[in-house]
Structures are given as C-alpha cells and as structure tokens.
CSV table of C-alpha atoms and ligand atoms in Angstrom, one decimal:
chain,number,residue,atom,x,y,z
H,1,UNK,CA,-26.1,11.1,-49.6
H,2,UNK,CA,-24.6,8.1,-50.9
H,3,UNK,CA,-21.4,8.5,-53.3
H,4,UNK,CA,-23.0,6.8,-56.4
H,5,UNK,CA,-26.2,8.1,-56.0
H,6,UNK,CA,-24.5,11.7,-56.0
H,7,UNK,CA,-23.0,10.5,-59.5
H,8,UNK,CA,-26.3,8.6,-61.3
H,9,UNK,CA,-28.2,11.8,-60.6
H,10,UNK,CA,-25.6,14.0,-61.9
H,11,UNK,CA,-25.7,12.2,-64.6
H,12,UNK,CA,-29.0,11.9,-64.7
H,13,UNK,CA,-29.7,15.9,-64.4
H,14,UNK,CA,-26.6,16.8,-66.8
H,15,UNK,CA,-27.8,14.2,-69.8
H,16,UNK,CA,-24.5,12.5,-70.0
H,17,UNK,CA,-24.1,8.7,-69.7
H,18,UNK,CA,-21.3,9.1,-67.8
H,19,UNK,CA,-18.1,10.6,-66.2
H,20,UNK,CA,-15.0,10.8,-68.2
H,21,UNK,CA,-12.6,12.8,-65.7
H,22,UNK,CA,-9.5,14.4,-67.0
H,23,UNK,CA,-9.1,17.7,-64.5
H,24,UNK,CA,-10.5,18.4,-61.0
H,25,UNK,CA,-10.8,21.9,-60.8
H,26,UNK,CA,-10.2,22.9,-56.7
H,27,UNK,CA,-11.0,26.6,-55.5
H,28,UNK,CA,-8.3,28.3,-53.2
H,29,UNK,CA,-9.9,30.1,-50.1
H,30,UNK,CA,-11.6,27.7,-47.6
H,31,UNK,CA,-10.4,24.7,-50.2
H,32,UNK,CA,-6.7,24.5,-50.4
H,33,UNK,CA,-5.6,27.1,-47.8
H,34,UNK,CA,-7.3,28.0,-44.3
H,35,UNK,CA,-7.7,31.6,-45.4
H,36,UNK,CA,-11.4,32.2,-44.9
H,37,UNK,CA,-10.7,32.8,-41.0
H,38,UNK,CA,-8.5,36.4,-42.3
H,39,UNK,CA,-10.5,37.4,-44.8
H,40,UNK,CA,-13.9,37.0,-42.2
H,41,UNK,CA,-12.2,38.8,-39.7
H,42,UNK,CA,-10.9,41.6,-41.7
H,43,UNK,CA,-14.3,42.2,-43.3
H,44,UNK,CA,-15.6,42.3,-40.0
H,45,UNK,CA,-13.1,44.8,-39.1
H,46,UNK,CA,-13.2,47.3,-42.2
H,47,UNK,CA,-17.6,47.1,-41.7
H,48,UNK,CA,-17.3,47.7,-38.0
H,49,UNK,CA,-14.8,50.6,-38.8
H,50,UNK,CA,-17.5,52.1,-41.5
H,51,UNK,CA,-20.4,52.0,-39.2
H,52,UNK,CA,-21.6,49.2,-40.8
H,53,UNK,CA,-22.4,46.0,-39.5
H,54,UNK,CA,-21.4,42.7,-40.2
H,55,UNK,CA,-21.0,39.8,-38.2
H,56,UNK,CA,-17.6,37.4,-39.1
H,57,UNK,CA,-19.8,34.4,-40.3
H,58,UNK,CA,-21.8,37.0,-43.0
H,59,UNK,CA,-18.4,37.0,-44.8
H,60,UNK,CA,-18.3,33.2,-45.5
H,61,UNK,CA,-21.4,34.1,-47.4
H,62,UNK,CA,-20.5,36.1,-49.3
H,63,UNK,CA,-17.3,34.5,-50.3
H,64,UNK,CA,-16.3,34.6,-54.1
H,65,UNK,CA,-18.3,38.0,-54.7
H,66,UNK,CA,-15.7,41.1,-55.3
H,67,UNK,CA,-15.2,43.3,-52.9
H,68,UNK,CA,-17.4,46.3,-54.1
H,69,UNK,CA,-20.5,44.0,-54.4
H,70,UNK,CA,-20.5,43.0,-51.0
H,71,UNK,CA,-19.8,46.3,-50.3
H,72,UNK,CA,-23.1,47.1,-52.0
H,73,UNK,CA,-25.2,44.5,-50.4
H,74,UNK,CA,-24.5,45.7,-47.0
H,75,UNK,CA,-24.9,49.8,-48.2
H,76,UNK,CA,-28.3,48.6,-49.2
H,77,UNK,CA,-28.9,47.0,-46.3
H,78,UNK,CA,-28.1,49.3,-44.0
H,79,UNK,CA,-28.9,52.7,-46.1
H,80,UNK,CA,-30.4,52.2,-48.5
H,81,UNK,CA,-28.0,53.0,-51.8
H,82,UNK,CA,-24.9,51.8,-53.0
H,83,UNK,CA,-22.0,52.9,-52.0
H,84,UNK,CA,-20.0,54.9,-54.1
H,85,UNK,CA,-17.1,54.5,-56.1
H,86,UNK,CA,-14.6,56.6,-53.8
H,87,UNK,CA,-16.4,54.6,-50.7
H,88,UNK,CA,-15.8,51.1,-52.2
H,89,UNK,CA,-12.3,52.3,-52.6
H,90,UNK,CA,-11.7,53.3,-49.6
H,91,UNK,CA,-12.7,49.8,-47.7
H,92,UNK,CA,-11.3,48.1,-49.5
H,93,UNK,CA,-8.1,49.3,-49.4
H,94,UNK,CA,-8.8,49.0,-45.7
H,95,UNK,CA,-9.5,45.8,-45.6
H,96,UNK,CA,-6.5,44.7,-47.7
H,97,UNK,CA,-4.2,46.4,-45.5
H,98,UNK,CA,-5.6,45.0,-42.5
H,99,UNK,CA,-5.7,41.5,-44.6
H,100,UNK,CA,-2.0,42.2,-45.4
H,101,UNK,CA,-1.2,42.3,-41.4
H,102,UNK,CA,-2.8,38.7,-41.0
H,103,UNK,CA,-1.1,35.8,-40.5
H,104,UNK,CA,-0.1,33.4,-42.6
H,105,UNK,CA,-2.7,30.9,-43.9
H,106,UNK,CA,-1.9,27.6,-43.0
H,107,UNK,CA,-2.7,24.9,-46.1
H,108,UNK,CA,-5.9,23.4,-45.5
H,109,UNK,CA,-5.4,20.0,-43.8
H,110,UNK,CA,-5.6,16.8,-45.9
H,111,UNK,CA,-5.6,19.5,-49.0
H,112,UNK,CA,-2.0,18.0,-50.1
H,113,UNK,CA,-2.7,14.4,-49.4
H,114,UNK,CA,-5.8,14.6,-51.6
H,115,UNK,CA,-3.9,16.9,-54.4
H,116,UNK,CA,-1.0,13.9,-54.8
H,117,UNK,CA,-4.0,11.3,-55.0
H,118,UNK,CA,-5.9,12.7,-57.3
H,119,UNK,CA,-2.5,13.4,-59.4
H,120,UNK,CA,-1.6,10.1,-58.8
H,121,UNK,CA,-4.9,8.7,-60.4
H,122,UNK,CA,-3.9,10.4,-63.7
H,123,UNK,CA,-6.3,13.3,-63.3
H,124,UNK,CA,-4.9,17.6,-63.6
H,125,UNK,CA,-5.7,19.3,-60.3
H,126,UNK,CA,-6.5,22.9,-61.2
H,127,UNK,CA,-6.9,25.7,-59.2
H,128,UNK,CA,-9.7,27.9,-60.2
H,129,UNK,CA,-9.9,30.8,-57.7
H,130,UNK,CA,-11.4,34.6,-57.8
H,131,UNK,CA,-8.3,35.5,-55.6
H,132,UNK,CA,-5.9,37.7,-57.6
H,133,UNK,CA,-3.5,38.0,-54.2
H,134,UNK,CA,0.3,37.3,-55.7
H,135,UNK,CA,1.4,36.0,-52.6
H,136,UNK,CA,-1.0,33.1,-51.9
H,137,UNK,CA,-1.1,32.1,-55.8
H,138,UNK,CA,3.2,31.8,-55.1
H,139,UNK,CA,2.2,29.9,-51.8
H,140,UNK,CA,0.3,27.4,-54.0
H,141,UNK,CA,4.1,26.1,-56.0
H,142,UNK,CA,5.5,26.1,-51.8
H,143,UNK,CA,3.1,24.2,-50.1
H,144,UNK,CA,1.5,22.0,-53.0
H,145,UNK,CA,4.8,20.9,-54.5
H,146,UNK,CA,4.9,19.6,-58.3
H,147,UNK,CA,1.2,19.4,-58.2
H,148,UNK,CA,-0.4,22.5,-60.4
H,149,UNK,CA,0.5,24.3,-63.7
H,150,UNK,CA,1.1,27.7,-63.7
H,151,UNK,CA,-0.9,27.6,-67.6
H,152,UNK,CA,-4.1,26.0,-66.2
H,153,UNK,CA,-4.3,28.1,-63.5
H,154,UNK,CA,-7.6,30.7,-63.6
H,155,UNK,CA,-7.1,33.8,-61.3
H,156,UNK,CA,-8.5,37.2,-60.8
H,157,UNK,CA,-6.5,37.8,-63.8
H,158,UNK,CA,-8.2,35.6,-65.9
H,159,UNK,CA,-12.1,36.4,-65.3
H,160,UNK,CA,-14.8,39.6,-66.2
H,161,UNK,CA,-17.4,38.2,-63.9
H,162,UNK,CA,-15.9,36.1,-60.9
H,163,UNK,CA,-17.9,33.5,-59.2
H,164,UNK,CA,-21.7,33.0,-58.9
H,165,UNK,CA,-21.4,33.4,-62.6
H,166,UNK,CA,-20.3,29.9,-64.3
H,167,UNK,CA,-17.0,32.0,-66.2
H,168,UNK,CA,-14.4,31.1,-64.1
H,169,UNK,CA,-15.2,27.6,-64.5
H,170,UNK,CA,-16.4,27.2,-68.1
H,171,UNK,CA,-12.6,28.5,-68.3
H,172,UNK,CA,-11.1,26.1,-66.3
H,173,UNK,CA,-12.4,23.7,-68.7
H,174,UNK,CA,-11.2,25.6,-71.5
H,175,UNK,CA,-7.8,25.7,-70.1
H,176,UNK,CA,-7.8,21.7,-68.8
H,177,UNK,CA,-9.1,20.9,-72.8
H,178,UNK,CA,-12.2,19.6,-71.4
H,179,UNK,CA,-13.5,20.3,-75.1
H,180,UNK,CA,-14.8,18.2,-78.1
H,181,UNK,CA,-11.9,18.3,-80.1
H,182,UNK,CA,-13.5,17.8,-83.3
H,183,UNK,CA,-15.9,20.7,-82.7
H,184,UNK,CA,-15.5,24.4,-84.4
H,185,UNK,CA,-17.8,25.6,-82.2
H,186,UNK,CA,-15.1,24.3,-79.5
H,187,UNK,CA,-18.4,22.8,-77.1
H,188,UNK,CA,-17.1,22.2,-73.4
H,189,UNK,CA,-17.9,19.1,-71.9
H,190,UNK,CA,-18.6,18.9,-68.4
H,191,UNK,CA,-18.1,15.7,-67.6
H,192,UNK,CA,-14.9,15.9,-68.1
H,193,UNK,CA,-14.1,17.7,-64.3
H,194,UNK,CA,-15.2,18.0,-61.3
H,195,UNK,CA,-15.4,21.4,-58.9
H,196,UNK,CA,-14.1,21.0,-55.3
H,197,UNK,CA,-15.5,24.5,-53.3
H,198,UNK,CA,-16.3,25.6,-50.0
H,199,UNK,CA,-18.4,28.6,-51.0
H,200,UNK,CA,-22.0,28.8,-51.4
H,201,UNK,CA,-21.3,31.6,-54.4
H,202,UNK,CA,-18.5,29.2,-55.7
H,203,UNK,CA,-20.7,26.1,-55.5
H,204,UNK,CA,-23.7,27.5,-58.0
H,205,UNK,CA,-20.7,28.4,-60.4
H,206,UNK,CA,-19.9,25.4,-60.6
H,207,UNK,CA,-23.3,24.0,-60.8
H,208,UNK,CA,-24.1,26.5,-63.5
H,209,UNK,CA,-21.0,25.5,-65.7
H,210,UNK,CA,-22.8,22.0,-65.3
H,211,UNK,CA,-19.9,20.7,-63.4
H,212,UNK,CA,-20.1,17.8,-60.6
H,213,UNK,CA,-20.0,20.1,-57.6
H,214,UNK,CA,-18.3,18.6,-54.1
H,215,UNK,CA,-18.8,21.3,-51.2
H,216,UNK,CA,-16.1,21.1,-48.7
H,217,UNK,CA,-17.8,22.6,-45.5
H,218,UNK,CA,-14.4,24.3,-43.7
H,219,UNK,CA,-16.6,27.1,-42.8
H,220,UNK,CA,-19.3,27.8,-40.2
H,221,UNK,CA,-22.2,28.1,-42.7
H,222,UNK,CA,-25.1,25.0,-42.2
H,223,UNK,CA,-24.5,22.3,-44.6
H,224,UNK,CA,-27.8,23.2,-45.9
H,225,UNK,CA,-26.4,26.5,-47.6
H,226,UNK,CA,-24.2,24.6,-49.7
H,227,UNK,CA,-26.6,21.9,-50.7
H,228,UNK,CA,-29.5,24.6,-51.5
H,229,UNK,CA,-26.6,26.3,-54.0
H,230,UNK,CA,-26.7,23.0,-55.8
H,231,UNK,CA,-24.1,20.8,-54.0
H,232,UNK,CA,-24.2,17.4,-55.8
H,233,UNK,CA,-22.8,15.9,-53.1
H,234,UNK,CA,-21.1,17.6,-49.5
H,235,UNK,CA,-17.6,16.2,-47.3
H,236,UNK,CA,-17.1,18.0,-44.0
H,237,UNK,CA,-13.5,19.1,-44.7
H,238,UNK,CA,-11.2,18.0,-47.4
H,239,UNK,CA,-9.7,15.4,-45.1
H,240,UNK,CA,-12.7,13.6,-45.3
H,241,UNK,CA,-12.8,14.1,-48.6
H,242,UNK,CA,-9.5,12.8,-49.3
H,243,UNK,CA,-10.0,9.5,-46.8
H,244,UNK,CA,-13.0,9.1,-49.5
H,245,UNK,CA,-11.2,9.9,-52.8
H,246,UNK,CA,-10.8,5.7,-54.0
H,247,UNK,CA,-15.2,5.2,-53.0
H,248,UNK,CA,-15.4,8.6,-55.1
H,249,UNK,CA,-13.4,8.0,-58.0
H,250,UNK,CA,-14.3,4.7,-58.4
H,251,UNK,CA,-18.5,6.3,-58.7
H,252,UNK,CA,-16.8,8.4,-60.7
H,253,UNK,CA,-15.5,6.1,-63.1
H,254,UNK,CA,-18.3,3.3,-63.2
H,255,UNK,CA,-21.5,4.9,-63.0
H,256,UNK,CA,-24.0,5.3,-65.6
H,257,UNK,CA,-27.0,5.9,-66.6
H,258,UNK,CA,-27.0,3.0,-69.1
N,1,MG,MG1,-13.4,29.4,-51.4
C-alpha cells in the first residue's frame, strides 16, 4: 500500500486530523535484534522435549505472549487442559536454559541506521519490549550507541498484561509524554508515535493503543498475518524500512484529513 495512503486512513480511522510525531516506539525481538531465530528454536526444543509438538515457525506466532500462555495454548491443543503451575515452571526453565546456551543475537540489519535517522529527525526512539532478559536490554546501550533512554524504556518490568493487550504501549506513551498536558485526566494522544513490530501479537497492541502500526516482516509468517492483526502499513525488513524513512516521515508530517 502506498505510504500516504497508509497515513490518510490512519487518520481517517483514528479521528485525528493529523500526525504530530514526538516518539517512535520500536519493539526488541525480530525489530532491533535477530533474536526470534533462538527463541523459535528453543521453543521447538523444550515442546519436542515435553512430548508436545511444535513446529519452529508456531513460535513466531506466538511471539509477545508469556511463556505459560503459550504453554497453555499448546496443552489445550494437544490434551486438552492447561498445564499446570509446576509444568509451566518446569519448561520454562527449560527453555531459558537452552535459550541461555544460544548464540548471540546479531542486531537486526539496517536497525541502527534507521535508529540514528529517526533521532536525527528530532523524534525519541523508544524501546517497548515484553522481554525482561537483562542481558539483551544491556545489549541495546552496546550496539545502538547514544540512541535510547534508560527512563523511557518499557520492559517486562514495567507491564501486568504484556502484548496483545494495548498496556505496554499506552505506557510507552506515558513515558515519551505523548499526553495532553493540560488534561487532569492526563488523555494520551496517539498521534503523537508510531509502533515499529514484527509480531502479529505486538502488532494488534499497538493497533489497540490506537497507534500507527509498521510491521517489519523479519520472520517467516505470510505478510497477511501481520496485516489481518491490523498493520497500517508493512516493510519487509527494517532495512527497507529505513531506505524509506524520508517518503515515510515526510506522509507523516504532511498528511491530513483536512
Ligand atoms: Mg518482536
């Protein structure tokens, strides 16, 4: 779909007249780091190991939901119930150790390129991620240089409910000050970001905090997964998304519905 088209029925859909972009709020696994190839592997892994199964691509799928829920989806699946507590604890202290073992995620390519041009248009990059993993949140200061603030970050730390539900982002635009500031009631406004994911699940959260939503497609899902979770508008890896950033923010910036 064209770029400004993506925008005039944003805006269209949303009710505002138009953009006024202060933060871009970027997801971490499959976004900013080549990570989702790990975690996919090692789910794999810790099903096969439990006698159930679960093919690598299911886990792309499911990204963004915690552990014991997908746990639960697949106990349903194949027996019926849940899984219980002690279960849920168990793989997934399998699959962290086996995740642990990995190696090192490379940084998505063109994720840095795009990170300093959308800093260098005078707009926060954010990271907005349901990972709580120390290690790769350290990684994000090493490999993305100068670029985010510890402050505005929203982690596993931060969030009750984790992506599909909106929270994770309706905080990111808490934390960026994407907020009338002349409003008690502290009303968030949208408009004011934008949500970079890779994740179907990640994708309707930001689409339910009634964010502009760009999939990134760095996974094997069909395109059509990320569009029927309410893409607004889909690159085929962030390097194409960053070769696009001027065409994008300049829709950004001028389109209205006026
Ligand atoms: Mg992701």
């Amino acid at each position: 779909m064209e770029i400004q088209e993506a925008v005039r029925r944003y805006l269209q859909t949303s009710g505002f007249g138009q953009m006024a972009l202060k933060t871009a709020m970027f997801d971490m696994d499959g976004v900013l780091f080549d990570s989702m190839r790990n975690h996919a592997r090692c789910w794999h892994e810790t099903m096969t190991h439990f006698g159930f199964d679960f093919p690598e691509w299911e886990a792309f799928l499911h990204e963004g939901r915690t552990g014991g829920g997908t746990i639960n989806i697949v106990s349903q699946r194949e027996r019926g119930h849940d899984a219980t507590a002690e279960e849920i604890e168990e793989m997934y202290r399998y699959k962290s150790e086996l995740f642990d073992q990995c190696p090192e995620a490379e940084p998505m390519p063109g994720a840095y390129s795009l990170l300093k041009k959308v800093k260098g248009s005078g707009i926060t990059p954010m990271v907005v991620t349901g990972s709580g993993q120390r290690i790769l949140l350290k990684r994000l200061q090493k490999n993305f240089p100068y670029i985010f603030r510890q402050e505005l970050m929203v982690t596993a730390f931060d969030v009750k409910k984790g992506k599909p539900d909106p929270e994770p982002y309706l905080m990111g635009l808490e934390k960026g000050g994407c907020f009338l500031s002349n409003s008690t009631e502290g009303t968030l406004k949208a408009n004011e970001s934008i949500v970079i994911e890779n994740a179907p699940l990640g994708v309707e959260a930001g689409v339910a905090a009634g964010v502009f939503t760009i999939a990134v497609n760095t996974g094997p899902l069909p395109d059509e997964t990320l569009y029927e979770a309410g893409a607004n508008l889909l690159f085929p890896s962030m390097q194409a998304l960053c070769d696009q950033w001027e065409e994008l923010l300049g829709a950004l910036q001028k389109t209205t519905t006026m």
